[in-house]
Amino acid sequence: MTSRSIKQMSGGLIIPDVRDGWRVSRPRLIRRPATLTHLFNMKDHLKILSLLAFLVGAASLKPPSMFGGKLLVTKQIYLDIDIGGFNIGRVVIGMFGRVTPLTVENFRILCVGEQSHSYVGTPFHRVVKGYFIQGGDVVHKDGRGGTSAFGATFQDENFQLKHWGEGWVSMANAEEPNTNQSQFFITLTNCHWLDDKHVVFGKVLEGMDIVRHIGNMDLDDRERPKVDAVISGCGEKKAGITMVDLPAGHDSGEF
C-alpha cells in the first residue's frame, strides 16, 4: 500500500486480494542425556520422573501466541514524533513475533537502524481521515517507495491478525501479493475491508493520542499533512511480559 495503494471509492476502499505466503518452522529441540546420581528413595525417584515427564510434554507444545483472548507481545519499539520541528511525544508499538516473526523482525531492524535504511527522518506522508495514517518510506520519504530489511520486498506471512479497531499496525503494499517493504499504517478505526490483504503485526500500546492528532491534521490535495509529522527517533524498548486484549469473541482457538 504505497501512496496510491489504498484507493477511496464510493462505498469503501478497494484493495486486490493477496495469498498466504511465508511459513516459519519451529526450532528443533535437542535433549542430551543426564545422569541422576542421588536417588535416595522411591519418593524422590517418582518426583524426578514426574518432572521429566512434564518438561518433555511442555517441550512438545508449540509456544502459545495467545492466552485466553490475550495476545503476547514479543517486542516493543518506540517512535518519537516531531510535528513542525517540535517533539510532541512518543508512540510505543507492541509487536507479535509468534504470529508474524518475519514482519516483526523487518520492522525492528528498520527501527533500530541495523542497516543502511532507517525510519528516522521519515514522515507520515499520507492520512486517510477517519481510517489510518501511513508512513515508512525510507527511500524517497514521500510515499513513492521503500525497501525492506531483507531486500526490495518480502512475502505476506499470514493474515491471522485483523484490523479490529484503532491502533493496529499493518504493512502497506503495492497492490500486489508479497510486496511488503518498509511502509506501514496505523488504523484509526475498524478497517475490516483491509483484512486478508495487509499483514497486521503490531498494536499501539502508548501514544494513541499522538496517532489521533496526526489523523486530524489539515491535509493538502495529496492527503499529506500540511505540516510535516516526522519520526525523529526510534528504537527497541526493553520491557517485561505484555499482553494485548483482543476484541470480544476472539480467543486462542483461532491461532
mmCIF file with all atom_site columns, N, CA and C in Angstrom, residues 64-125:
data_model
loop_
_atom_site.group_PDB
_atom_site.id
_atom_site.type_symbol
_atom_site.label_atom_id
_atom_site.label_alt_id
_atom_site.label_comp_id
_atom_site.label_asym_id
_atom_site.label_entity_id
_atom_site.label_seq_id
_atom_site.pdbx_PDB_ins_code
_atom_site.Cartn_x
_atom_site.Cartn_y
_atom_site.Cartn_z
_atom_site.occupancy
_atom_site.B_iso_or_equiv
_atom_site.pdbx_formal_charge
_atom_site.auth_seq_id
_atom_site.auth_comp_id
_atom_site.auth_asym_id
_atom_site.auth_atom_id
_atom_site.pdbx_PDB_model_num
ATOM 1   N N  . PRO A 1 64  ? 2.752  -20.781 22.810 1.00 0.00 ? 64  PRO A N  1
ATOM 2   C CA . PRO A 1 64  ? 1.489  -20.098 22.552 1.00 0.00 ? 64  PRO A CA 1
ATOM 3   C C  . PRO A 1 64  ? 1.698  -18.626 22.247 1.00 0.00 ? 64  PRO A C  1
ATOM 4   N N  . SER A 1 65  ? 0.940  -18.113 21.286 1.00 0.00 ? 65  SER A N  1
ATOM 5   C CA . SER A 1 65  ? 0.972  -16.684 20.995 1.00 0.00 ? 65  SER A CA 1
ATOM 6   C C  . SER A 1 65  ? -0.194 -15.977 21.661 1.00 0.00 ? 65  SER A C  1
ATOM 7   N N  . MET A 1 66  ? -1.209 -16.746 22.037 1.00 0.00 ? 66  MET A N  1
ATOM 8   C CA . MET A 1 66  ? -2.395 -16.156 22.638 1.00 0.00 ? 66  MET A CA 1
ATOM 9   C C  . MET A 1 66  ? -2.793 -16.946 23.870 1.00 0.00 ? 66  MET A C  1
ATOM 10  N N  . PHE A 1 67  ? -3.336 -16.267 24.852 1.00 0.00 ? 67  PHE A N  1
ATOM 11  C CA . PHE A 1 67  ? -3.731 -16.889 26.097 1.00 0.00 ? 67  PHE A CA 1
ATOM 12  C C  . PHE A 1 67  ? -5.107 -16.360 26.488 1.00 0.00 ? 67  PHE A C  1
ATOM 13  N N  . GLY A 1 68  ? -6.154 -17.153 26.263 1.00 0.00 ? 68  GLY A N  1
ATOM 14  C CA . GLY A 1 68  ? -7.480 -16.774 26.709 1.00 0.00 ? 68  GLY A CA 1
ATOM 15  C C  . GLY A 1 68  ? -7.936 -15.416 26.235 1.00 0.00 ? 68  GLY A C  1
ATOM 16  N N  . GLY A 1 69  ? -7.794 -15.130 24.945 1.00 0.00 ? 69  GLY A N  1
ATOM 17  C CA . GLY A 1 69  ? -8.231 -13.848 24.420 1.00 0.00 ? 69  GLY A CA 1
ATOM 18  C C  . GLY A 1 69  ? -7.223 -12.734 24.553 1.00 0.00 ? 69  GLY A C  1
ATOM 19  N N  . LYS A 1 70  ? -5.995 -13.067 24.955 1.00 0.00 ? 70  LYS A N  1
ATOM 20  C CA . LYS A 1 70  ? -4.928 -12.071 25.045 1.00 0.00 ? 70  LYS A CA 1
ATOM 21  C C  . LYS A 1 70  ? -3.791 -12.474 24.110 1.00 0.00 ? 70  LYS A C  1
ATOM 22  N N  . LEU A 1 71  ? -3.176 -11.490 23.490 1.00 0.00 ? 71  LEU A N  1
ATOM 23  C CA . LEU A 1 71  ? -2.119 -11.713 22.513 1.00 0.00 ? 71  LEU A CA 1
ATOM 24  C C  . LEU A 1 71  ? -0.780 -11.310 23.117 1.00 0.00 ? 71  LEU A C  1
ATOM 25  N N  . LEU A 1 72  ? 0.214  -12.188 23.024 1.00 0.00 ? 72  LEU A N  1
ATOM 26  C CA . LEU A 1 72  ? 1.518  -11.953 23.633 1.00 0.00 ? 72  LEU A CA 1
ATOM 27  C C  . LEU A 1 72  ? 2.360  -10.999 22.798 1.00 0.00 ? 72  LEU A C  1
ATOM 28  N N  . VAL A 1 73  ? 2.847  -9.937  23.423 1.00 0.00 ? 73  VAL A N  1
ATOM 29  C CA . VAL A 1 73  ? 3.785  -9.003  22.790 1.00 0.00 ? 73  VAL A CA 1
ATOM 30  C C  . VAL A 1 73  ? 5.196  -9.546  22.977 1.00 0.00 ? 73  VAL A C  1
ATOM 31  N N  . THR A 1 74  ? 5.920  -9.737  21.877 1.00 0.00 ? 74  THR A N  1
ATOM 32  C CA . THR A 1 74  ? 7.280  -10.278 21.949 1.00 0.00 ? 74  THR A CA 1
ATOM 33  C C  . THR A 1 74  ? 8.354  -9.203  21.822 1.00 0.00 ? 74  THR A C  1
ATOM 34  N N  . LYS A 1 75  ? 8.041  -8.097  21.168 1.00 0.00 ? 75  LYS A N  1
ATOM 35  C CA . LYS A 1 75  ? 8.972  -6.976  21.019 1.00 0.00 ? 75  LYS A CA 1
ATOM 36  C C  . LYS A 1 75  ? 8.199  -5.673  21.144 1.00 0.00 ? 75  LYS A C  1
ATOM 37  N N  . GLN A 1 76  ? 8.863  -4.650  21.697 1.00 0.00 ? 76  GLN A N  1
ATOM 38  C CA . GLN A 1 76  ? 8.297  -3.306  21.715 1.00 0.00 ? 76  GLN A CA 1
ATOM 39  C C  . GLN A 1 76  ? 9.274  -2.345  21.055 1.00 0.00 ? 76  GLN A C  1
ATOM 40  N N  . ILE A 1 77  ? 8.745  -1.450  20.251 1.00 0.00 ? 77  ILE A N  1
ATOM 41  C CA . ILE A 1 77  ? 9.575  -0.398  19.651 1.00 0.00 ? 77  ILE A CA 1
ATOM 42  C C  . ILE A 1 77  ? 8.918  0.954   19.944 1.00 0.00 ? 77  ILE A C  1
ATOM 43  N N  . TYR A 1 78  ? 9.711  2.011   19.854 1.00 0.00 ? 78  TYR A N  1
ATOM 44  C CA . TYR A 1 78  ? 9.165  3.351   20.068 1.00 0.00 ? 78  TYR A CA 1
ATOM 45  C C  . TYR A 1 78  ? 9.450  4.225   18.856 1.00 0.00 ? 78  TYR A C  1
ATOM 46  N N  . LEU A 1 79  ? 8.536  5.153   18.609 1.00 0.00 ? 79  LEU A N  1
ATOM 47  C CA . LEU A 1 79  ? 8.682  6.164   17.564 1.00 0.00 ? 79  LEU A CA 1
ATOM 48  C C  . LEU A 1 79  ? 8.528  7.526   18.221 1.00 0.00 ? 79  LEU A C  1
ATOM 49  N N  . ASP A 1 80  ? 9.573  8.343   18.197 1.00 0.00 ? 80  ASP A N  1
ATOM 50  C CA . ASP A 1 80  ? 9.477  9.723   18.679 1.00 0.00 ? 80  ASP A CA 1
ATOM 51  C C  . ASP A 1 80  ? 9.000  10.598  17.529 1.00 0.00 ? 80  ASP A C  1
ATOM 52  N N  . ILE A 1 81  ? 7.990  11.405  17.780 1.00 0.00 ? 81  ILE A N  1
ATOM 53  C CA . ILE A 1 81  ? 7.315  12.143  16.712 1.00 0.00 ? 81  ILE A CA 1
ATOM 54  C C  . ILE A 1 81  ? 7.535  13.646  16.858 1.00 0.00 ? 81  ILE A C  1
ATOM 55  N N  . ASP A 1 82  ? 7.962  14.274  15.768 1.00 0.00 ? 82  ASP A N  1
ATOM 56  C CA . ASP A 1 82  ? 8.047  15.732  15.675 1.00 0.00 ? 82  ASP A CA 1
ATOM 57  C C  . ASP A 1 82  ? 6.974  16.229  14.709 1.00 0.00 ? 82  ASP A C  1
ATOM 58  N N  . ILE A 1 83  ? 6.316  17.313  15.073 1.00 0.00 ? 83  ILE A N  1
ATOM 59  C CA . ILE A 1 83  ? 5.387  17.982  14.165 1.00 0.00 ? 83  ILE A CA 1
ATOM 60  C C  . ILE A 1 83  ? 5.828  19.428  14.030 1.00 0.00 ? 83  ILE A C  1
ATOM 61  N N  . GLY A 1 84  ? 6.089  19.833  12.786 1.00 0.00 ? 84  GLY A N  1
ATOM 62  C CA . GLY A 1 84  ? 6.583  21.183  12.543 1.00 0.00 ? 84  GLY A CA 1
ATOM 63  C C  . GLY A 1 84  ? 7.910  21.454  13.222 1.00 0.00 ? 84  GLY A C  1
ATOM 64  N N  . GLY A 1 85  ? 8.720  20.419  13.418 1.00 0.00 ? 85  GLY A N  1
ATOM 65  C CA . GLY A 1 85  ? 10.036 20.589  14.029 1.00 0.00 ? 85  GLY A CA 1
ATOM 66  C C  . GLY A 1 85  ? 10.050 20.518  15.541 1.00 0.00 ? 85  GLY A C  1
ATOM 67  N N  . PHE A 1 86  ? 8.899  20.311  16.165 1.00 0.00 ? 86  PHE A N  1
ATOM 68  C CA . PHE A 1 86  ? 8.818  20.246  17.628 1.00 0.00 ? 86  PHE A CA 1
ATOM 69  C C  . PHE A 1 86  ? 8.373  18.849  18.062 1.00 0.00 ? 86  PHE A C  1
ATOM 70  N N  . ASN A 1 87  ? 9.073  18.292  19.028 1.00 0.00 ? 87  ASN A N  1
ATOM 71  C CA . ASN A 1 87  ? 8.723  16.969  19.522 1.00 0.00 ? 87  ASN A CA 1
ATOM 72  C C  . ASN A 1 87  ? 7.410  17.014  20.296 1.00 0.00 ? 87  ASN A C  1
ATOM 73  N N  . ILE A 1 88  ? 6.499  16.106  19.967 1.00 0.00 ? 88  ILE A N  1
ATOM 74  C CA . ILE A 1 88  ? 5.205  16.083  20.660 1.00 0.00 ? 88  ILE A CA 1
ATOM 75  C C  . ILE A 1 88  ? 5.007  14.808  21.482 1.00 0.00 ? 88  ILE A C  1
ATOM 76  N N  . GLY A 1 89  ? 5.975  13.909  21.449 1.00 0.00 ? 89  GLY A N  1
ATOM 77  C CA . GLY A 1 89  ? 5.846  12.722  22.281 1.00 0.00 ? 89  GLY A CA 1
ATOM 78  C C  . GLY A 1 89  ? 6.268  11.452  21.581 1.00 0.00 ? 89  GLY A C  1
ATOM 79  N N  . ARG A 1 90  ? 5.942  10.349  22.216 1.00 0.00 ? 90  ARG A N  1
ATOM 80  C CA . ARG A 1 90  ? 6.409  9.026   21.784 1.00 0.00 ? 90  ARG A CA 1
ATOM 81  C C  . ARG A 1 90  ? 5.232  8.067   21.603 1.00 0.00 ? 90  ARG A C  1
ATOM 82  N N  . VAL A 1 91  ? 5.310  7.301   20.528 1.00 0.00 ? 91  VAL A N  1
ATOM 83  C CA . VAL A 1 91  ? 4.368  6.213   20.275 1.00 0.00 ? 91  VAL A CA 1
ATOM 84  C C  . VAL A 1 91  ? 5.103  4.898   20.514 1.00 0.00 ? 91  VAL A C  1
ATOM 85  N N  . VAL A 1 92  ? 4.536  4.038   21.347 1.00 0.00 ? 92  VAL A N  1
ATOM 86  C CA . VAL A 1 92  ? 5.121  2.724   21.616 1.00 0.00 ? 92  VAL A CA 1
ATOM 87  C C  . VAL A 1 92  ? 4.239  1.661   20.974 1.00 0.00 ? 92  VAL A C  1
ATOM 88  N N  . ILE A 1 93  ? 4.866  0.779   20.207 1.00 0.00 ? 93  ILE A N  1
ATOM 89  C CA . ILE A 1 93  ? 4.148  -0.273  19.488 1.00 0.00 ? 93  ILE A CA 1
ATOM 90  C C  . ILE A 1 93  ? 4.599  -1.635  20.004 1.00 0.00 ? 93  ILE A C  1
ATOM 91  N N  . GLY A 1 94  ? 3.638  -2.468  20.376 1.00 0.00 ? 94  GLY A N  1
ATOM 92  C CA . GLY A 1 94  ? 3.921  -3.856  20.728 1.00 0.00 ? 94  GLY A CA 1
ATOM 93  C C  . GLY A 1 94  ? 3.750  -4.727  19.500 1.00 0.00 ? 94  GLY A C  1
ATOM 94  N N  . MET A 1 95  ? 4.698  -5.652  19.288 1.00 0.00 ? 95  MET A N  1
ATOM 95  C CA . MET A 1 95  ? 4.666  -6.492  18.089 1.00 0.00 ? 95  MET A CA 1
ATOM 96  C C  . MET A 1 95  ? 4.532  -7.966  18.477 1.00 0.00 ? 95  MET A C  1
ATOM 97  N N  . PHE A 1 96  ? 3.956  -8.741  17.564 1.00 0.00 ? 96  PHE A N  1
ATOM 98  C CA . PHE A 1 96  ? 3.552  -10.109 17.861 1.00 0.00 ? 96  PHE A CA 1
ATOM 99  C C  . PHE A 1 96  ? 4.397  -11.103 17.068 1.00 0.00 ? 96  PHE A C  1
ATOM 100 N N  . GLY A 1 97  ? 5.609  -11.340 17.563 1.00 0.00 ? 97  GLY A N  1
ATOM 101 C CA . GLY A 1 97  ? 6.581  -12.139 16.834 1.00 0.00 ? 97  GLY A CA 1
ATOM 102 C C  . GLY A 1 97  ? 6.278  -13.616 16.751 1.00 0.00 ? 97  GLY A C  1
ATOM 103 N N  . ARG A 1 98  ? 5.363  -14.116 17.580 1.00 0.00 ? 98  ARG A N  1
ATOM 104 C CA . ARG A 1 98  ? 4.999  -15.524 17.468 1.00 0.00 ? 98  ARG A CA 1
ATOM 105 C C  . ARG A 1 98  ? 3.902  -15.748 16.438 1.00 0.00 ? 98  ARG A C  1
ATOM 106 N N  . VAL A 1 99  ? 3.321  -14.667 15.949 1.00 0.00 ? 99  VAL A N  1
ATOM 107 C CA . VAL A 1 99  ? 2.327  -14.763 14.884 1.00 0.00 ? 99  VAL A CA 1
ATOM 108 C C  . VAL A 1 99  ? 2.955  -14.385 13.546 1.00 0.00 ? 99  VAL A C  1
ATOM 109 N N  . THR A 1 100 ? 3.703  -13.277 13.528 1.00 0.00 ? 100 THR A N  1
ATOM 110 C CA . THR A 1 100 ? 4.333  -12.793 12.286 1.00 0.00 ? 100 THR A CA 1
ATOM 111 C C  . THR A 1 100 ? 5.815  -12.482 12.542 1.00 0.00 ? 100 THR A C  1
ATOM 112 N N  . PRO A 1 101 ? 6.654  -13.491 12.756 1.00 0.00 ? 101 PRO A N  1
ATOM 113 C CA . PRO A 1 101 ? 8.055  -13.247 13.124 1.00 0.00 ? 101 PRO A CA 1
ATOM 114 C C  . PRO A 1 101 ? 8.859  -12.498 12.068 1.00 0.00 ? 101 PRO A C  1
ATOM 115 N N  . LEU A 1 102 ? 8.635  -12.792 10.794 1.00 0.00 ? 102 LEU A N  1
ATOM 116 C CA . LEU A 1 102 ? 9.399  -12.141 9.728  1.00 0.00 ? 102 LEU A CA 1
ATOM 117 C C  . LEU A 1 102 ? 9.054  -10.658 9.643  1.00 0.00 ? 102 LEU A C  1
ATOM 118 N N  . THR A 1 103 ? 7.770  -10.347 9.697  1.00 0.00 ? 103 THR A N  1
ATOM 119 C CA . THR A 1 103 ? 7.316  -8.959  9.598  1.00 0.00 ? 103 THR A CA 1
ATOM 120 C C  . THR A 1 103 ? 7.781  -8.147  10.796 1.00 0.00 ? 103 THR A C  1
ATOM 121 N N  . VAL A 1 104 ? 7.728  -8.752  11.977 1.00 0.00 ? 104 VAL A N  1
ATOM 122 C CA . VAL A 1 104 ? 8.201  -8.083  13.189 1.00 0.00 ? 104 VAL A CA 1
ATOM 123 C C  . VAL A 1 104 ? 9.694  -7.793  13.099 1.00 0.00 ? 104 VAL A C  1
ATOM 124 N N  . GLU A 1 105 ? 10.471 -8.744  12.611 1.00 0.00 ? 105 GLU A N  1
ATOM 125 C CA . GLU A 1 105 ? 11.919 -8.533  12.515 1.00 0.00 ? 105 GLU A CA 1
ATOM 126 C C  . GLU A 1 105 ? 12.254 -7.451  11.492 1.00 0.00 ? 105 GLU A C  1
ATOM 127 N N  . ASN A 1 106 ? 11.526 -7.398  10.390 1.00 0.00 ? 106 ASN A N  1
ATOM 128 C CA . ASN A 1 106 ? 11.724 -6.327  9.411  1.00 0.00 ? 106 ASN A CA 1
ATOM 129 C C  . ASN A 1 106 ? 11.512 -4.956  10.053 1.00 0.00 ? 106 ASN A C  1
ATOM 130 N N  . PHE A 1 107 ? 10.416 -4.813  10.789 1.00 0.00 ? 107 PHE A N  1
ATOM 131 C CA . PHE A 1 107 ? 10.099 -3.532  11.421 1.00 0.00 ? 107 PHE A CA 1
ATOM 132 C C  . PHE A 1 107 ? 11.133 -3.179  12.485 1.00 0.00 ? 107 PHE A C  1
ATOM 133 N N  . ARG A 1 108 ? 11.544 -4.172  13.268 1.00 0.00 ? 108 ARG A N  1
ATOM 134 C CA . ARG A 1 108 ? 12.536 -3.928  14.323 1.00 0.00 ? 108 ARG A CA 1
ATOM 135 C C  . ARG A 1 108 ? 13.860 -3.451  13.730 1.00 0.00 ? 108 ARG A C  1
ATOM 136 N N  . ILE A 1 109 ? 14.332 -4.110  12.682 1.00 0.00 ? 109 ILE A N  1
ATOM 137 C CA . ILE A 1 109 ? 15.607 -3.735  12.062 1.00 0.00 ? 109 ILE A CA 1
ATOM 138 C C  . ILE A 1 109 ? 15.552 -2.305  11.541 1.00 0.00 ? 109 ILE A C  1
ATOM 139 N N  . LEU A 1 110 ? 14.446 -1.932  10.905 1.00 0.00 ? 110 LEU A N  1
ATOM 140 C CA . LEU A 1 110 ? 14.314 -0.575  10.377 1.00 0.00 ? 110 LEU A CA 1
ATOM 141 C C  . LEU A 1 110 ? 14.193 0.460   11.492 1.00 0.00 ? 110 LEU A C  1
ATOM 142 N N  . CYS A 1 111 ? 13.720 0.039   12.653 1.00 0.00 ? 111 CYS A N  1
ATOM 143 C CA . CYS A 1 111 ? 13.628 0.963   13.789 1.00 0.00 ? 111 CYS A CA 1
ATOM 144 C C  . CYS A 1 111 ? 14.975 1.168   14.474 1.00 0.00 ? 111 CYS A C  1
ATOM 145 N N  . VAL A 1 112 ? 15.729 0.102   14.655 1.00 0.00 ? 112 VAL A N  1
ATOM 146 C CA . VAL A 1 112 ? 16.998 0.224   15.393 1.00 0.00 ? 112 VAL A CA 1
ATOM 147 C C  . VAL A 1 112 ? 18.140 0.667   14.498 1.00 0.00 ? 112 VAL A C  1
ATOM 148 N N  . GLY A 1 113 ? 17.947 0.655   13.173 1.00 0.00 ? 113 GLY A N  1
ATOM 149 C CA . GLY A 1 113 ? 18.972 1.151   12.262 1.00 0.00 ? 113 GLY A CA 1
ATOM 150 C C  . GLY A 1 113 ? 20.153 0.224   12.084 1.00 0.00 ? 113 GLY A C  1
ATOM 151 N N  . GLU A 1 114 ? 19.905 -1.085  12.065 1.00 0.00 ? 114 GLU A N  1
ATOM 152 C CA . GLU A 1 114 ? 20.993 -2.042  11.900 1.00 0.00 ? 114 GLU A CA 1
ATOM 153 C C  . GLU A 1 114 ? 21.534 -2.056  10.479 1.00 0.00 ? 114 GLU A C  1
ATOM 154 N N  . GLN A 1 115 ? 20.781 -1.532  9.533  1.00 0.00 ? 115 GLN A N  1
ATOM 155 C CA . GLN A 1 115 ? 21.219 -1.492  8.146  1.00 0.00 ? 115 GLN A CA 1
ATOM 156 C C  . GLN A 1 115 ? 21.254 -0.040  7.668  1.00 0.00 ? 115 GLN A C  1
ATOM 157 N N  . SER A 1 116 ? 21.432 0.142   6.377  1.00 0.00 ? 116 SER A N  1
ATOM 158 C CA . SER A 1 116 ? 21.617 1.499   5.858  1.00 0.00 ? 116 SER A CA 1
ATOM 159 C C  . SER A 1 116 ? 20.339 2.328   5.902  1.00 0.00 ? 116 SER A C  1
ATOM 160 N N  . HIS A 1 117 ? 19.185 1.679   5.900  1.00 0.00 ? 117 HIS A N  1
ATOM 161 C CA . HIS A 1 117 ? 17.918 2.407   5.936  1.00 0.00 ? 117 HIS A CA 1
ATOM 162 C C  . HIS A 1 117 ? 17.308 2.367   7.327  1.00 0.00 ? 117 HIS A C  1
ATOM 163 N N  . SER A 1 118 ? 16.618 3.453   7.665  1.00 0.00 ? 118 SER A N  1
ATOM 164 C CA . SER A 1 118 ? 16.004 3.577   8.985  1.00 0.00 ? 118 SER A CA 1
ATOM 165 C C  . SER A 1 118 ? 14.761 4.445   8.869  1.00 0.00 ? 118 SER A C  1
ATOM 166 N N  . TYR A 1 119 ? 13.861 4.270   9.830  1.00 0.00 ? 119 TYR A N  1
ATOM 167 C CA . TYR A 1 119 ? 12.668 5.113   9.872  1.00 0.00 ? 119 TYR A CA 1
ATOM 168 C C  . TYR A 1 119 ? 12.961 6.530   10.357 1.00 0.00 ? 119 TYR A C  1
ATOM 169 N N  . VAL A 1 120 ? 14.121 6.771   10.910 1.00 0.00 ? 120 VAL A N  1
ATOM 170 C CA . VAL A 1 120 ? 14.458 8.113   11.397 1.00 0.00 ? 120 VAL A CA 1
ATOM 171 C C  . VAL A 1 120 ? 14.414 9.106   10.235 1.00 0.00 ? 120 VAL A C  1
ATOM 172 N N  . GLY A 1 121 ? 13.678 10.188  10.420 1.00 0.00 ? 121 GLY A N  1
ATOM 173 C CA . GLY A 1 121 ? 13.572 11.223  9.396  1.00 0.00 ? 121 GLY A CA 1
ATOM 174 C C  . GLY A 1 121 ? 12.455 11.008  8.393  1.00 0.00 ? 121 GLY A C  1
ATOM 175 N N  . THR A 1 122 ? 11.728 9.905   8.512  1.00 0.00 ? 122 THR A N  1
ATOM 176 C CA . THR A 1 122 ? 10.639 9.651   7.564  1.00 0.00 ? 122 THR A CA 1
ATOM 177 C C  . THR A 1 122 ? 9.327  10.237  8.088  1.00 0.00 ? 122 THR A C  1
ATOM 178 N N  . PRO A 1 123 ? 8.518  10.807  7.209  1.00 0.00 ? 123 PRO A N  1
ATOM 179 C CA . PRO A 1 123 ? 7.249  11.411  7.647  1.00 0.00 ? 123 PRO A CA 1
ATOM 180 C C  . PRO A 1 123 ? 6.079  10.439  7.542  1.00 0.00 ? 123 PRO A C  1
ATOM 181 N N  . PHE A 1 124 ? 5.004  10.776  8.214  1.00 0.00 ? 124 PHE A N  1
ATOM 182 C CA . PHE A 1 124 ? 3.717  10.171  7.903  1.00 0.00 ? 124 PHE A CA 1
ATOM 183 C C  . PHE A 1 124 ? 3.192  10.954  6.706  1.00 0.00 ? 124 PHE A C  1
ATOM 184 N N  . HIS A 1 125 ? 3.393  10.369  5.534  1.00 0.00 ? 125 HIS A N  1
ATOM 185 C CA . HIS A 1 125 ? 3.177  11.103  4.289  1.00 0.00 ? 125 HIS A CA 1
ATOM 186 C C  . HIS A 1 125 ? 1.730  11.069  3.806  1.00 0.00 ? 125 HIS A C  1
#
